[in-house]
Amino acid sequence: MIWQLRHRFDTDCAKLADLHYSRQKPGTPQFVPPGRCVVLYAETDKGRAFWVSSFQKFALHAWPGAWVCSAFRNEGAGLSSTLIRSALAATRAVWGDPPEIGCITFVNESKIKPKRDPGYCFIKAGFHKAGRTKENKLLALQLGGEDFPGPAEPRMFQRRLDF
């Protein structure tokens, strides 16, 4: 497992978050939306990456109940589609089985380099085009719960001991 479990104030992840187009306030210590989150960080001899899974009880999009990939940035840590699948497996190890609706991510096509297939790395990881958001017309990509990889514990993960 390449991913390490981190937290919403992690400085390594915050530096990468500052490079992501969705970052609202670069330089601030927190980079995760409100609600539950799984923050992952990967570093190899070739690069680094970070991933944020989030869940909000009340969603302002057409996929309520879905886990959301709030941010993903790969700076040479490996093949993006492989990193995405392993981040989903790590999220599943932390949170348990995914909801039936699965995971959703949003792509702002006006903020990325023009390409034939926006979100291509997510599509290669098994996501499909699910529509657009009403407000900002962001491209929504979805992976259904039945298509998730099995759980794989991220590094630095400690299971809860319930007595």
XYZ file of C-alpha atoms in Angstrom:
163
model
C 0.000 0.000 0.000
C 1.515 3.291 -1.105
C -0.871 5.562 0.831
C -0.293 6.802 4.381
C -3.226 7.939 6.485
C -2.870 11.609 7.402
C -5.222 14.307 8.803
C -6.997 17.469 7.642
C -4.174 19.736 8.889
C -1.262 17.709 7.487
C 1.442 20.080 6.221
C 2.700 17.763 3.429
C -0.819 17.440 2.039
C -1.520 21.161 2.485
C 1.462 21.979 0.246
C 0.064 19.752 -2.495
C -3.445 21.084 -1.907
C -2.116 24.587 -2.540
C -1.235 23.429 -6.078
C -4.735 22.061 -6.781
C -7.140 24.248 -8.739
C -9.985 23.663 -6.293
C -8.060 25.097 -3.324
C -10.113 28.018 -2.009
C -7.583 29.580 0.375
C -3.998 28.564 -0.403
C -1.713 28.822 2.596
C -4.335 28.033 5.222
C -3.606 24.989 7.389
C -6.879 23.135 6.687
C -7.648 21.981 3.161
C -10.578 19.589 3.668
C -14.304 20.389 3.493
C -16.421 20.007 6.647
C -17.649 16.534 7.537
C -15.977 13.137 7.685
C -12.737 12.749 5.770
C -9.968 10.335 4.885
C -6.740 12.148 4.000
C -4.021 10.135 2.270
C -0.446 10.990 1.308
C 2.017 9.069 -0.836
C 5.689 9.729 -1.416
C 8.050 7.745 -3.616
C 11.564 8.364 -4.898
C 9.934 9.865 -8.021
C 7.207 12.056 -6.572
C 4.307 12.539 -4.207
C 0.513 12.608 -4.214
C -2.436 13.308 -1.959
C -6.073 12.266 -1.878
C -9.088 13.376 0.152
C -12.264 11.326 0.517
C -15.045 13.228 2.194
C -18.617 12.644 3.233
C -21.175 15.242 4.183
C -24.547 14.248 5.536
C -26.230 17.064 3.619
C -24.978 17.471 0.050
C -25.693 20.272 -2.373
C -25.371 18.068 -5.448
C -27.428 15.400 -7.184
C -25.557 12.468 -5.591
C -26.415 12.660 -1.877
C -24.992 9.842 0.195
C -21.989 9.353 -2.093
C -18.459 9.493 -0.859
C -16.679 12.377 -2.594
C -13.134 12.614 -3.860
C -12.656 16.230 -2.786
C -9.085 16.473 -4.034
C -6.490 14.367 -5.779
C -3.127 15.554 -6.971
C -0.354 13.388 -8.311
C 3.095 14.899 -8.690
C 4.807 11.839 -10.178
C 4.113 9.306 -7.409
C 2.862 6.698 -9.893
C 0.151 6.003 -12.433
C -2.841 8.150 -11.442
C -5.487 5.506 -12.154
C -3.607 3.022 -9.940
C -3.281 5.620 -7.179
C -7.024 6.330 -7.399
C -7.963 2.645 -7.078
C -5.653 2.173 -4.093
C -6.988 5.375 -2.449
C -10.515 3.984 -2.807
C -9.345 0.705 -1.241
C -7.737 2.626 1.638
C -10.900 4.692 2.148
C -12.911 1.474 2.265
C -10.551 0.051 4.884
C -11.158 3.118 7.066
C -14.902 3.616 6.512
C -16.128 0.129 5.623
C -18.274 -0.803 2.668
C -19.068 2.065 0.303
C -22.608 3.298 -0.204
C -24.493 1.821 -3.144
C -24.168 5.149 -4.958
C -20.401 4.853 -4.513
C -17.957 7.708 -4.979
C -18.294 10.900 -6.985
C -15.749 13.472 -8.077
C -16.173 16.746 -9.884
C -13.982 18.195 -12.643
C -13.941 21.891 -13.473
C -13.030 21.762 -17.149
C -12.318 25.505 -17.264
C -9.505 25.074 -14.696
C -7.577 22.262 -16.388
C -5.616 21.991 -19.614
C -7.981 21.350 -22.538
C -8.134 17.641 -23.219
C -10.300 15.212 -25.096
C -11.333 13.302 -21.985
C -11.411 15.462 -18.838
C -10.992 13.260 -15.781
C -9.295 10.594 -17.904
C -7.348 9.109 -14.981
C -10.636 8.628 -13.081
C -12.242 7.039 -16.154
C -9.262 4.649 -16.431
C -9.829 3.831 -12.731
C -13.416 2.751 -13.494
C -15.419 5.958 -13.058
C -18.039 6.935 -15.637
C -19.594 10.256 -16.601
C -22.645 10.788 -14.386
C -23.772 14.266 -15.437
C -23.095 17.833 -14.411
C -23.719 19.920 -11.335
C -26.550 22.418 -11.627
C -24.768 25.460 -10.265
C -21.287 25.434 -11.816
C -21.808 22.818 -14.547
C -18.920 20.737 -13.227
C -18.429 17.347 -14.832
C -19.427 14.606 -12.375
C -17.660 11.244 -12.522
C -18.979 8.309 -10.493
C -17.850 4.858 -9.417
C -20.691 2.702 -8.107
C -20.294 0.930 -4.777
C -20.330 -2.480 -6.478
C -17.298 -1.481 -8.561
C -15.068 -0.535 -5.613
C -11.847 -2.399 -4.986
C -11.650 -4.455 -1.834
C -10.364 -2.800 1.344
C -6.633 -2.317 1.830
C -5.346 -0.632 4.971
C -3.274 2.498 4.438
C 0.043 2.798 6.237
C -0.184 4.431 9.694
C -3.725 3.055 10.119
C -4.773 1.837 13.543
C -7.931 -0.136 13.971
C -10.312 0.988 16.691
C -10.597 -1.385 19.586
C -14.210 -1.425 20.713
C -14.781 -3.118 24.039
